[in-house]
């Protein structure tokens, strides 16, 4: 049976580091509060004008392709996951295709936020397994720093997020003991508004009767974009952090177990769990629930913050670069986020 395998992986972290102390000049926060609640010590921000979500993805993709021994001309499909695209439309996939001077290949954009890379990987995996494509570039990239409220009003969200990009080249393999064993994707839109950026959008307050905690002034969202929206900070993301936390600590372990069960394996078999770097406290909770040792869970949120769709490929790349993943190792990738959406992928490196 043909499986897909990660033939090359790369990451790009913008050089500009922003510590918790640096954030204090913009908002009422503290290093202690941020570290205690999230584990984050620093994050990186892209250059305001010279770097975009797409340009960062190009850097990560170049490294992944070089490591896979693949040229831009060999790539036959792009799957691009982001929630912070360069344009409202078209998506970043075509901008990446243009920047890398690739052939007129298909370029698909994925809008599944923190689970975006898992969704992207799963889609690419199906195309490889059916024999449709042989070299797929799968990317997660985010430039959050351009769209956050850096006043005290937005501090519960803005301290969490960072910028960066990760990419893999997926190729077919016929080796028995290698490749993606299975992927598992889920959603529950019941709480869509609990972690969301409502505007600009076409909702015109249609869903205002639901969980619109941030939407009590109902006239605010009745235009695609308005001065009132900006004055009321309705153009920034909204997060009910505690609800997200409660759901995440249930769904993360569930979807990891689903992947292990589907393959007749147990948590003890895992060499490494690479969870989406949502919040160190969430990862620690998941580790405890699955009774995993410290060396079985990879965390790097301390240095990069939460980079949403980029966090899983960045963490996977860093773990591989540190020698924590060797050929034949069992690795589980898992994510949970806005939607809510969640997913996992189990693979043998
Ligand atoms: N600095 C200082 N104080 C802050 C900050 C900050 N950056 N942010 C919020 N506060 C204050 C609040 O104003 C509030 O003050 P008050 O009691 O005077 O009103 C107090 O801290 C507690 O606020 P909560 O929002 O209740 O804080 P909570 O304890 O829930 O912690 C957090 C917030 C860290 C977001 C937590 O809810 C959490 O971990 N949630 C999980 C969500 C998450 O990790 N999301 C990541 C992105 S989504 C994803 O990737 C899945």
mmCIF file of C-alpha atoms and ligand atoms in Angstrom:
data_model
loop_
_atom_site.group_PDB
_atom_site.id
_atom_site.type_symbol
_atom_site.label_atom_id
_atom_site.label_comp_id
_atom_site.label_asym_id
_atom_site.label_seq_id
_atom_site.Cartn_x
_atom_site.Cartn_y
_atom_site.Cartn_z
ATOM 1 C CA UNK A 1 0.000 0.000 0.000
ATOM 2 C CA UNK A 2 1.249 3.469 -0.829
ATOM 3 C CA UNK A 3 1.516 5.807 2.119
ATOM 4 C CA UNK A 4 2.674 9.382 2.278
ATOM 5 C CA UNK A 5 5.766 10.390 4.187
ATOM 6 C CA UNK A 6 7.340 13.650 5.152
ATOM 7 C CA UNK A 7 10.343 13.814 2.842
ATOM 8 C CA UNK A 8 11.543 17.231 4.003
ATOM 9 C CA UNK A 9 10.627 19.765 6.660
ATOM 10 C CA UNK A 10 11.492 23.411 7.237
ATOM 11 C CA UNK A 11 10.581 26.337 9.431
ATOM 12 C CA UNK A 12 10.996 30.082 9.433
ATOM 13 C CA UNK A 13 10.976 32.165 12.582
ATOM 14 C CA UNK A 14 11.248 35.924 12.040
ATOM 15 C CA UNK A 15 14.353 37.294 13.787
ATOM 16 C CA UNK A 16 12.597 39.982 15.858
ATOM 17 C CA UNK A 17 12.048 38.624 19.393
ATOM 18 C CA UNK A 18 9.408 40.176 21.648
ATOM 19 C CA UNK A 19 9.634 39.259 25.324
ATOM 20 C CA UNK A 20 6.839 39.501 27.861
ATOM 21 C CA UNK A 21 8.645 42.515 29.286
ATOM 22 C CA UNK A 22 8.546 44.195 25.870
ATOM 23 C CA UNK A 23 4.725 43.924 25.864
ATOM 24 C CA UNK A 24 4.434 45.861 29.121
ATOM 25 C CA UNK A 25 5.085 49.135 27.279
ATOM 26 C CA UNK A 26 1.831 48.660 25.308
ATOM 27 C CA UNK A 27 -0.549 47.061 27.820
ATOM 28 C CA UNK A 28 -1.153 46.380 31.493
ATOM 29 C CA UNK A 29 0.338 42.911 31.830
ATOM 30 C CA UNK A 30 3.280 41.179 33.490
ATOM 31 C CA UNK A 31 5.827 38.492 32.764
ATOM 32 C CA UNK A 32 4.493 36.545 35.767
ATOM 33 C CA UNK A 33 0.866 36.588 34.537
ATOM 34 C CA UNK A 34 1.804 35.464 31.029
ATOM 35 C CA UNK A 35 4.213 32.741 32.126
ATOM 36 C CA UNK A 36 1.922 31.396 34.809
ATOM 37 C CA UNK A 37 -1.164 31.155 32.544
ATOM 38 C CA UNK A 38 0.457 30.238 29.219
ATOM 39 C CA UNK A 39 4.108 29.251 29.734
ATOM 40 C CA UNK A 40 5.138 31.820 27.108
ATOM 41 C CA UNK A 41 8.359 33.794 27.692
ATOM 42 C CA UNK A 42 8.845 35.323 24.257
ATOM 43 C CA UNK A 43 7.508 35.230 20.722
ATOM 44 C CA UNK A 44 8.730 36.502 17.348
ATOM 45 C CA UNK A 45 7.089 39.145 15.165
ATOM 46 C CA UNK A 46 7.489 39.469 11.433
ATOM 47 C CA UNK A 47 8.851 42.704 9.981
ATOM 48 C CA UNK A 48 5.815 44.973 9.559
ATOM 49 C CA UNK A 49 6.309 45.755 5.888
ATOM 50 C CA UNK A 50 8.959 43.420 4.548
ATOM 51 C CA UNK A 51 7.494 40.122 5.723
ATOM 52 C CA UNK A 52 4.057 38.638 5.143
ATOM 53 C CA UNK A 53 2.423 35.303 5.858
ATOM 54 C CA UNK A 54 3.381 34.240 2.334
ATOM 55 C CA UNK A 55 6.994 35.450 2.377
ATOM 56 C CA UNK A 56 7.593 33.571 5.643
ATOM 57 C CA UNK A 57 6.078 30.443 4.113
ATOM 58 C CA UNK A 58 8.469 30.752 1.165
ATOM 59 C CA UNK A 59 11.439 30.619 3.545
ATOM 60 C CA UNK A 60 10.096 27.535 5.316
ATOM 61 C CA UNK A 61 9.173 25.876 2.020
ATOM 62 C CA UNK A 62 12.661 26.443 0.557
ATOM 63 C CA UNK A 63 14.236 24.583 3.470
ATOM 64 C CA UNK A 64 11.677 21.747 3.350
ATOM 65 C CA UNK A 65 12.193 21.337 -0.405
ATOM 66 C CA UNK A 66 15.968 21.401 -0.128
ATOM 67 C CA UNK A 67 15.838 18.700 2.569
ATOM 68 C CA UNK A 68 13.494 16.632 0.392
ATOM 69 C CA UNK A 69 15.768 17.091 -2.624
ATOM 70 C CA UNK A 70 12.846 18.635 -4.502
ATOM 71 C CA UNK A 71 12.880 21.636 -6.830
ATOM 72 C CA UNK A 72 10.045 24.144 -7.143
ATOM 73 C CA UNK A 73 9.287 22.692 -10.579
ATOM 74 C CA UNK A 74 8.707 19.247 -9.027
ATOM 75 C CA UNK A 75 5.925 20.354 -6.667
ATOM 76 C CA UNK A 76 2.560 19.330 -8.064
ATOM 77 C CA UNK A 77 0.167 20.675 -5.429
ATOM 78 C CA UNK A 78 0.136 23.229 -2.598
ATOM 79 C CA UNK A 79 -1.989 23.110 0.539
ATOM 80 C CA UNK A 80 -1.700 26.305 2.564
ATOM 81 C CA UNK A 81 -3.145 26.707 6.053
ATOM 82 C CA UNK A 82 -3.451 30.147 7.656
ATOM 83 C CA UNK A 83 -5.907 32.421 9.439
ATOM 84 C CA UNK A 84 -3.846 35.530 8.737
ATOM 85 C CA UNK A 85 -3.668 35.637 4.933
ATOM 86 C CA UNK A 86 -1.949 38.424 2.999
ATOM 87 C CA UNK A 87 -5.282 39.248 1.324
ATOM 88 C CA UNK A 88 -8.913 38.568 2.242
ATOM 89 C CA UNK A 89 -8.835 36.903 -1.166
ATOM 90 C CA UNK A 90 -7.131 35.361 -3.109
ATOM 91 C CA UNK A 91 -5.492 32.992 -0.641
ATOM 92 C CA UNK A 92 -1.819 32.591 0.146
ATOM 93 C CA UNK A 93 -1.510 29.385 -1.897
ATOM 94 C CA UNK A 94 -1.380 31.254 -5.184
ATOM 95 C CA UNK A 95 0.983 33.872 -3.768
ATOM 96 C CA UNK A 96 3.338 31.090 -2.745
ATOM 97 C CA UNK A 97 3.009 29.463 -6.178
ATOM 98 C CA UNK A 98 3.903 32.813 -7.773
ATOM 99 C CA UNK A 99 6.758 33.614 -5.397
ATOM 100 C CA UNK A 100 8.383 30.226 -5.967
ATOM 101 C CA UNK A 101 7.766 30.288 -9.726
ATOM 102 C CA UNK A 102 6.078 26.926 -9.643
ATOM 103 C CA UNK A 103 4.165 25.395 -12.522
ATOM 104 C CA UNK A 104 0.416 26.066 -12.912
ATOM 105 C CA UNK A 105 -0.338 23.578 -10.168
ATOM 106 C CA UNK A 106 -3.350 23.493 -7.870
ATOM 107 C CA UNK A 107 -3.131 25.658 -4.760
ATOM 108 C CA UNK A 108 -5.629 25.036 -1.965
ATOM 109 C CA UNK A 109 -6.135 27.292 1.050
ATOM 110 C CA UNK A 110 -7.281 25.794 4.331
ATOM 111 C CA UNK A 111 -9.224 27.804 6.922
ATOM 112 C CA UNK A 112 -9.144 25.686 10.036
ATOM 113 C CA UNK A 113 -7.127 27.927 12.330
ATOM 114 C CA UNK A 114 -5.128 26.006 14.955
ATOM 115 C CA UNK A 115 -6.096 22.682 13.333
ATOM 116 C CA UNK A 116 -5.228 24.052 9.893
ATOM 117 C CA UNK A 117 -1.999 22.129 9.448
ATOM 118 C CA UNK A 118 -3.638 18.832 10.465
ATOM 119 C CA UNK A 119 -6.440 19.438 7.958
ATOM 120 C CA UNK A 120 -3.893 20.398 5.286
ATOM 121 C CA UNK A 121 -1.761 17.332 5.965
ATOM 122 C CA UNK A 122 -4.801 15.063 5.838
ATOM 123 C CA UNK A 123 -5.958 16.461 2.479
ATOM 124 C CA UNK A 124 -2.463 16.096 1.033
ATOM 125 C CA UNK A 125 -2.229 12.553 2.422
ATOM 126 C CA UNK A 126 -5.371 11.520 0.499
ATOM 127 C CA UNK A 127 -3.974 12.913 -2.775
ATOM 128 C CA UNK A 128 -0.731 10.973 -2.296
ATOM 129 C CA UNK A 129 -2.476 7.723 -1.320
ATOM 130 C CA UNK A 130 -4.716 7.848 -4.392
ATOM 131 C CA UNK A 131 -1.675 8.394 -6.588
ATOM 132 C CA UNK A 132 -2.931 11.783 -7.792
ATOM 133 C CA UNK A 133 0.201 13.736 -6.796
ATOM 134 C CA UNK A 134 3.810 12.848 -5.921
ATOM 135 C CA UNK A 135 5.207 16.032 -4.353
ATOM 136 C CA UNK A 136 2.871 18.112 -2.248
ATOM 137 C CA UNK A 137 3.966 21.200 -0.371
ATOM 138 C CA UNK A 138 1.996 21.534 2.867
ATOM 139 C CA UNK A 139 2.370 24.841 4.663
ATOM 140 C CA UNK A 140 1.231 26.548 7.846
ATOM 141 C CA UNK A 141 2.108 30.214 8.253
ATOM 142 C CA UNK A 142 0.848 33.121 10.366
ATOM 143 C CA UNK A 143 1.537 36.820 10.766
ATOM 144 C CA UNK A 144 -0.579 37.404 13.863
ATOM 145 C CA UNK A 145 1.311 40.498 14.960
ATOM 146 C CA UNK A 146 -0.427 42.537 12.241
ATOM 147 C CA UNK A 147 -3.932 41.857 13.558
ATOM 148 C CA UNK A 148 -3.850 41.996 17.346
ATOM 149 C CA UNK A 149 -5.139 44.595 19.784
ATOM 150 C CA UNK A 150 -2.026 45.693 21.652
ATOM 151 C CA UNK A 151 -3.955 47.835 24.113
ATOM 152 C CA UNK A 152 -4.916 46.488 27.552
ATOM 153 C CA UNK A 153 -8.357 45.699 26.096
ATOM 154 C CA UNK A 154 -6.847 42.939 23.924
ATOM 155 C CA UNK A 155 -4.264 41.594 26.368
ATOM 156 C CA UNK A 156 -5.912 38.203 27.000
ATOM 157 C CA UNK A 157 -5.286 37.337 23.339
ATOM 158 C CA UNK A 158 -2.374 39.418 22.127
ATOM 159 C CA UNK A 159 0.139 38.071 24.644
ATOM 160 C CA UNK A 160 -0.456 34.519 23.413
ATOM 161 C CA UNK A 161 0.228 34.749 19.695
ATOM 162 C CA UNK A 162 3.406 34.854 17.629
ATOM 163 C CA UNK A 163 4.472 34.759 13.982
ATOM 164 C CA UNK A 164 6.232 32.057 11.980
ATOM 165 C CA UNK A 165 5.936 29.431 9.289
ATOM 166 C CA UNK A 166 6.482 25.714 8.834
ATOM 167 C CA UNK A 167 6.359 23.524 5.743
ATOM 168 C CA UNK A 168 6.713 19.899 4.707
ATOM 169 C CA UNK A 169 7.072 18.107 1.404
ATOM 170 C CA UNK A 170 4.865 15.040 1.286
ATOM 171 C CA UNK A 171 5.835 12.188 -1.022
ATOM 172 C CA UNK A 172 4.696 8.582 -1.542
ATOM 173 C CA UNK A 173 6.540 5.719 0.139
ATOM 174 C CA UNK A 174 6.081 1.990 -0.196
ATOM 175 C CA UNK A 175 8.179 1.179 2.858
ATOM 176 C CA UNK A 176 6.089 -0.849 5.307
ATOM 177 C CA UNK A 177 7.330 0.876 8.410
ATOM 178 C CA UNK A 178 7.109 4.469 7.286
ATOM 179 C CA UNK A 179 4.698 7.297 6.667
ATOM 180 C CA UNK A 180 1.350 8.632 7.810
ATOM 181 C CA UNK A 181 -0.637 5.789 9.388
ATOM 182 C CA UNK A 182 -3.903 7.707 9.739
ATOM 183 C CA UNK A 183 -5.424 11.163 10.133
ATOM 184 C CA UNK A 184 -8.553 12.082 12.108
ATOM 185 C CA UNK A 185 -10.476 15.336 11.699
ATOM 186 C CA UNK A 186 -13.404 16.754 13.692
ATOM 187 C CA UNK A 187 -15.511 19.873 14.140
ATOM 188 C CA UNK A 188 -18.269 21.220 16.357
ATOM 189 C CA UNK A 189 -19.587 24.583 15.203
ATOM 190 C CA UNK A 190 -21.855 24.992 18.219
ATOM 191 C CA UNK A 191 -19.294 27.295 19.829
ATOM 192 C CA UNK A 192 -17.959 28.946 16.671
ATOM 193 C CA UNK A 193 -18.231 32.430 18.183
ATOM 194 C CA UNK A 194 -16.166 31.634 21.301
ATOM 195 C CA UNK A 195 -12.860 31.923 19.464
ATOM 196 C CA UNK A 196 -13.358 34.017 16.378
ATOM 197 C CA UNK A 197 -12.700 37.153 14.418
ATOM 198 C CA UNK A 198 -16.148 38.277 13.282
ATOM 199 C CA UNK A 199 -15.234 41.216 11.081
ATOM 200 C CA UNK A 200 -14.899 41.940 8.276
ATOM 201 C CA UNK A 201 -17.486 39.339 7.325
ATOM 202 C CA UNK A 202 -20.894 38.856 5.734
ATOM 203 C CA UNK A 203 -22.783 37.792 8.882
ATOM 204 C CA UNK A 204 -24.686 41.118 9.322
ATOM 205 C CA UNK A 205 -25.397 40.078 12.919
ATOM 206 C CA UNK A 206 -27.262 37.012 11.690
ATOM 207 C CA UNK A 207 -25.838 34.848 14.476
ATOM 208 C CA UNK A 208 -26.038 37.512 17.171
ATOM 209 C CA UNK A 209 -28.533 35.507 19.229
ATOM 210 C CA UNK A 210 -25.919 32.832 19.799
ATOM 211 C CA UNK A 211 -22.669 33.109 21.759
ATOM 212 C CA UNK A 212 -21.829 36.638 20.718
ATOM 213 C CA UNK A 213 -20.353 37.718 24.006
ATOM 214 C CA UNK A 214 -18.460 40.446 22.173
ATOM 215 C CA UNK A 215 -21.440 41.513 20.142
ATOM 216 C CA UNK A 216 -23.935 43.075 22.455
ATOM 217 C CA UNK A 217 -23.994 46.264 20.436
ATOM 218 C CA UNK A 218 -25.832 44.508 17.650
ATOM 219 C CA UNK A 219 -25.564 47.266 15.065
ATOM 220 C CA UNK A 220 -21.780 46.946 15.027
ATOM 221 C CA UNK A 221 -21.603 43.997 12.684
ATOM 222 C CA UNK A 222 -24.300 44.982 10.198
ATOM 223 C CA UNK A 223 -21.777 46.219 7.663
ATOM 224 C CA UNK A 224 -18.832 44.471 6.077
ATOM 225 C CA UNK A 225 -16.522 47.039 7.658
ATOM 226 C CA UNK A 226 -17.365 50.294 9.392
ATOM 227 C CA UNK A 227 -15.813 53.014 11.542
ATOM 228 C CA UNK A 228 -17.918 51.761 14.477
ATOM 229 C CA UNK A 229 -16.371 48.316 14.216
ATOM 230 C CA UNK A 230 -12.907 49.795 14.403
ATOM 231 C CA UNK A 231 -13.835 52.195 17.229
ATOM 232 C CA UNK A 232 -15.216 49.245 19.220
ATOM 233 C CA UNK A 233 -12.276 46.933 18.445
ATOM 234 C CA UNK A 234 -14.606 44.562 16.579
ATOM 235 C CA UNK A 235 -11.946 44.033 13.941
ATOM 236 C CA UNK A 236 -9.816 42.047 16.399
ATOM 237 C CA UNK A 237 -10.107 38.405 17.446
ATOM 238 C CA UNK A 238 -12.362 37.458 20.344
ATOM 239 C CA UNK A 239 -11.629 34.548 22.708
ATOM 240 C CA UNK A 240 -13.488 33.142 25.675
ATOM 241 C CA UNK A 241 -10.295 31.634 27.078
ATOM 242 C CA UNK A 242 -11.815 29.515 29.801
ATOM 243 C CA UNK A 243 -14.323 27.836 27.471
ATOM 244 C CA UNK A 244 -11.543 27.128 24.999
ATOM 245 C CA UNK A 245 -9.410 25.636 27.743
ATOM 246 C CA UNK A 246 -12.212 23.350 28.984
ATOM 247 C CA UNK A 247 -12.998 21.980 25.542
ATOM 248 C CA UNK A 248 -9.344 21.660 24.486
ATOM 249 C CA UNK A 249 -8.349 19.476 27.434
ATOM 250 C CA UNK A 250 -11.127 17.024 26.523
ATOM 251 C CA UNK A 251 -10.743 16.960 22.741
ATOM 252 C CA UNK A 252 -6.927 16.802 22.595
ATOM 253 C CA UNK A 253 -6.636 13.492 24.507
ATOM 254 C CA UNK A 254 -9.724 12.117 22.743
ATOM 255 C CA UNK A 255 -8.360 12.641 19.233
ATOM 256 C CA UNK A 256 -4.888 11.364 20.190
ATOM 257 C CA UNK A 257 -6.442 8.188 21.600
ATOM 258 C CA UNK A 258 -8.587 7.888 18.468
ATOM 259 C CA UNK A 259 -5.426 7.853 16.332
ATOM 260 C CA UNK A 260 -3.670 5.334 18.579
ATOM 261 C CA UNK A 261 -6.728 3.050 18.802
ATOM 262 C CA UNK A 262 -7.218 3.111 15.031
ATOM 263 C CA UNK A 263 -3.740 1.633 14.711
ATOM 264 C CA UNK A 264 -3.856 -0.765 17.659
ATOM 265 C CA UNK A 265 -1.335 1.318 19.610
ATOM 266 C CA UNK A 266 -1.162 2.895 23.066
ATOM 267 C CA UNK A 267 0.269 6.143 24.505
ATOM 268 C CA UNK A 268 3.288 4.180 25.770
ATOM 269 C CA UNK A 269 4.206 3.389 22.142
ATOM 270 C CA UNK A 270 4.669 7.062 21.287
ATOM 271 C CA UNK A 271 8.172 8.392 20.816
ATOM 272 C CA UNK A 272 6.865 11.919 20.641
ATOM 273 C CA UNK A 273 3.576 13.762 20.875
ATOM 274 C CA UNK A 274 3.670 17.095 19.101
ATOM 275 C CA UNK A 275 0.612 19.032 20.203
ATOM 276 C CA UNK A 276 -0.422 22.330 18.667
ATOM 277 C CA UNK A 277 1.300 24.877 20.887
ATOM 278 C CA UNK A 278 -1.889 26.486 22.193
ATOM 279 C CA UNK A 279 -0.867 27.017 25.770
ATOM 280 C CA UNK A 280 1.702 25.169 27.904
ATOM 281 C CA UNK A 281 -0.955 24.491 30.549
ATOM 282 C CA UNK A 282 -3.137 22.710 27.981
ATOM 283 C CA UNK A 283 -0.201 20.552 26.830
ATOM 284 C CA UNK A 284 0.675 19.667 30.427
ATOM 285 C CA UNK A 285 -2.938 18.698 31.096
ATOM 286 C CA UNK A 286 -2.972 16.459 27.997
ATOM 287 C CA UNK A 287 0.338 14.872 29.001
ATOM 288 C CA UNK A 288 -1.027 14.080 32.444
ATOM 289 C CA UNK A 289 -4.272 12.654 31.088
ATOM 290 C CA UNK A 290 -2.417 10.337 28.708
ATOM 291 C CA UNK A 291 0.197 9.508 31.348
ATOM 292 C CA UNK A 292 3.065 10.453 29.065
ATOM 293 C CA UNK A 293 6.601 11.077 30.297
ATOM 294 C CA UNK A 294 8.182 14.513 29.817
ATOM 295 C CA UNK A 295 10.414 13.174 27.050
ATOM 296 C CA UNK A 296 7.321 12.024 25.091
ATOM 297 C CA UNK A 297 5.845 15.525 24.678
ATOM 298 C CA UNK A 298 7.391 18.352 22.697
ATOM 299 C CA UNK A 299 6.804 21.953 23.786
ATOM 300 C CA UNK A 300 8.351 25.097 22.361
ATOM 301 C CA UNK A 301 5.578 27.623 23.024
ATOM 302 C CA UNK A 302 7.908 29.212 25.599
ATOM 303 C CA UNK A 303 9.912 30.747 22.737
ATOM 304 C CA UNK A 304 7.445 31.207 19.900
ATOM 305 C CA UNK A 305 4.038 31.720 21.514
ATOM 306 C CA UNK A 306 1.028 30.253 19.754
ATOM 307 C CA UNK A 307 1.586 30.373 15.997
ATOM 308 C CA UNK A 308 -1.759 28.725 15.123
ATOM 309 C CA UNK A 309 -1.504 26.861 11.790
ATOM 310 C CA UNK A 310 2.292 27.139 11.865
ATOM 311 C CA UNK A 311 2.784 25.716 15.337
ATOM 312 C CA UNK A 312 2.671 21.988 14.533
ATOM 313 C CA UNK A 313 5.112 22.099 11.577
ATOM 314 C CA UNK A 314 7.434 24.480 13.473
ATOM 315 C CA UNK A 315 7.440 22.158 16.505
ATOM 316 C CA UNK A 316 7.868 19.042 14.348
ATOM 317 C CA UNK A 317 10.759 20.678 12.503
ATOM 318 C CA UNK A 318 12.461 21.772 15.705
ATOM 319 C CA UNK A 319 12.048 18.320 17.282
ATOM 320 C CA UNK A 320 13.569 16.733 14.180
ATOM 321 C CA UNK A 321 16.427 19.265 14.072
ATOM 322 C CA UNK A 322 17.188 18.489 17.731
ATOM 323 C CA UNK A 323 17.436 14.789 16.917
ATOM 324 C CA UNK A 324 14.359 13.922 18.968
ATOM 325 C CA UNK A 325 12.813 12.056 16.021
ATOM 326 C CA UNK A 326 14.651 9.254 14.237
ATOM 327 C CA UNK A 327 13.667 6.961 11.411
ATOM 328 C CA UNK A 328 10.981 4.500 12.534
ATOM 329 C CA UNK A 329 9.832 6.571 15.524
ATOM 330 C CA UNK A 330 6.091 6.807 16.204
ATOM 331 C CA UNK A 331 5.004 10.444 16.268
ATOM 332 C CA UNK A 332 1.550 11.861 16.935
ATOM 333 C CA UNK A 333 0.563 15.342 15.777
ATOM 334 C CA UNK A 334 -2.580 16.813 17.332
ATOM 335 C CA UNK A 335 -4.395 20.136 17.320
ATOM 336 C CA UNK A 336 -7.470 21.878 18.663
ATOM 337 C CA UNK A 337 -8.733 25.354 17.937
ATOM 338 C CA UNK A 338 -11.265 27.817 16.651
ATOM 339 C CA UNK A 339 -14.364 26.332 15.092
ATOM 340 C CA UNK A 340 -14.093 24.337 17.215
ATOM 341 C CA UNK A 341 -12.036 22.022 15.035
ATOM 342 C CA UNK A 342 -9.564 19.395 16.119
ATOM 343 C CA UNK A 343 -7.545 16.609 14.581
ATOM 344 C CA UNK A 344 -4.621 14.224 14.809
ATOM 345 C CA UNK A 345 -2.159 12.426 12.586
ATOM 346 C CA UNK A 346 -0.151 9.359 13.553
ATOM 347 C CA UNK A 347 3.022 8.724 11.628
ATOM 348 C CA UNK A 348 6.143 6.603 11.537
ATOM 349 C CA UNK A 349 9.096 8.827 10.723
HETATM 350 N N1 LIG B 1 -2.103 40.243 31.632
HETATM 351 C C1 LIG B 1 -2.613 40.496 32.844
HETATM 352 N N2 LIG B 1 -3.886 40.261 33.173
HETATM 353 C C2 LIG B 1 -4.674 39.737 32.227
HETATM 354 C C3 LIG B 1 -4.196 39.441 30.934
HETATM 355 C C4 LIG B 1 -2.849 39.708 30.651
HETATM 356 N N3 LIG B 1 -2.293 39.480 29.441
HETATM 357 N N4 LIG B 1 -5.212 38.925 30.220
HETATM 358 C C5 LIG B 1 -6.283 38.896 31.021
HETATM 359 N N5 LIG B 1 -5.963 39.379 32.230
HETATM 360 C C6 LIG B 1 -6.811 39.521 33.403
HETATM 361 C C7 LIG B 1 -8.267 39.670 33.048
HETATM 362 O O1 LIG B 1 -8.576 40.998 32.715
HETATM 363 C C8 LIG B 1 -8.916 39.225 34.309
HETATM 364 O O2 LIG B 1 -8.897 40.265 35.219
HETATM 365 P P1 LIG B 1 -10.147 40.536 36.207
HETATM 366 O O3 LIG B 1 -10.252 39.284 37.026
HETATM 367 O O4 LIG B 1 -9.710 41.743 36.956
HETATM 368 O O5 LIG B 1 -11.320 40.745 35.308
HETATM 369 C C9 LIG B 1 -7.999 38.135 34.814
HETATM 370 O O6 LIG B 1 -6.736 38.339 34.183
HETATM 371 C C10 LIG B 1 -8.482 36.753 34.489
HETATM 372 O O7 LIG B 1 -8.920 36.751 33.145
HETATM 373 P P2 LIG B 1 -9.374 35.481 32.426
HETATM 374 O O8 LIG B 1 -9.667 35.789 30.993
HETATM 375 O O9 LIG B 1 -10.448 34.843 33.244
HETATM 376 O O10 LIG B 1 -8.037 34.669 32.500
HETATM 377 P P3 LIG B 1 -7.842 33.152 32.556
HETATM 378 O O11 LIG B 1 -7.457 32.768 33.906
HETATM 379 O O12 LIG B 1 -8.958 32.421 31.904
HETATM 380 O O13 LIG B 1 -6.582 33.043 31.630
HETATM 381 C C11 LIG B 1 -6.130 32.367 29.393
HETATM 382 C C12 LIG B 1 -6.670 33.453 30.288
HETATM 383 C C13 LIG B 1 -4.629 32.220 29.650
HETATM 384 C C14 LIG B 1 -6.340 32.759 27.956
HETATM 385 C C15 LIG B 1 -6.844 31.078 29.769
HETATM 386 O O14 LIG B 1 -8.238 31.232 29.704
HETATM 387 C C16 LIG B 1 -6.459 29.968 28.886
HETATM 388 O O15 LIG B 1 -5.408 29.420 29.010
HETATM 389 N N6 LIG B 1 -7.342 29.605 27.935
HETATM 390 C C17 LIG B 1 -7.087 28.649 26.925
HETATM 391 C C18 LIG B 1 -7.184 29.337 25.647
HETATM 392 C C19 LIG B 1 -5.923 29.355 24.913
HETATM 393 O O16 LIG B 1 -4.893 28.911 25.319
HETATM 394 N N7 LIG B 1 -6.029 29.858 23.730
HETATM 395 C C20 LIG B 1 -4.954 29.864 22.865
HETATM 396 C C21 LIG B 1 -5.444 30.140 21.522
HETATM 397 S S1 LIG B 1 -6.666 29.041 21.011
HETATM 398 C C22 LIG B 1 -5.914 27.666 20.636
HETATM 399 O O17 LIG B 1 -4.843 27.659 20.163
HETATM 400 C C23 LIG B 1 -6.638 26.427 20.917
#
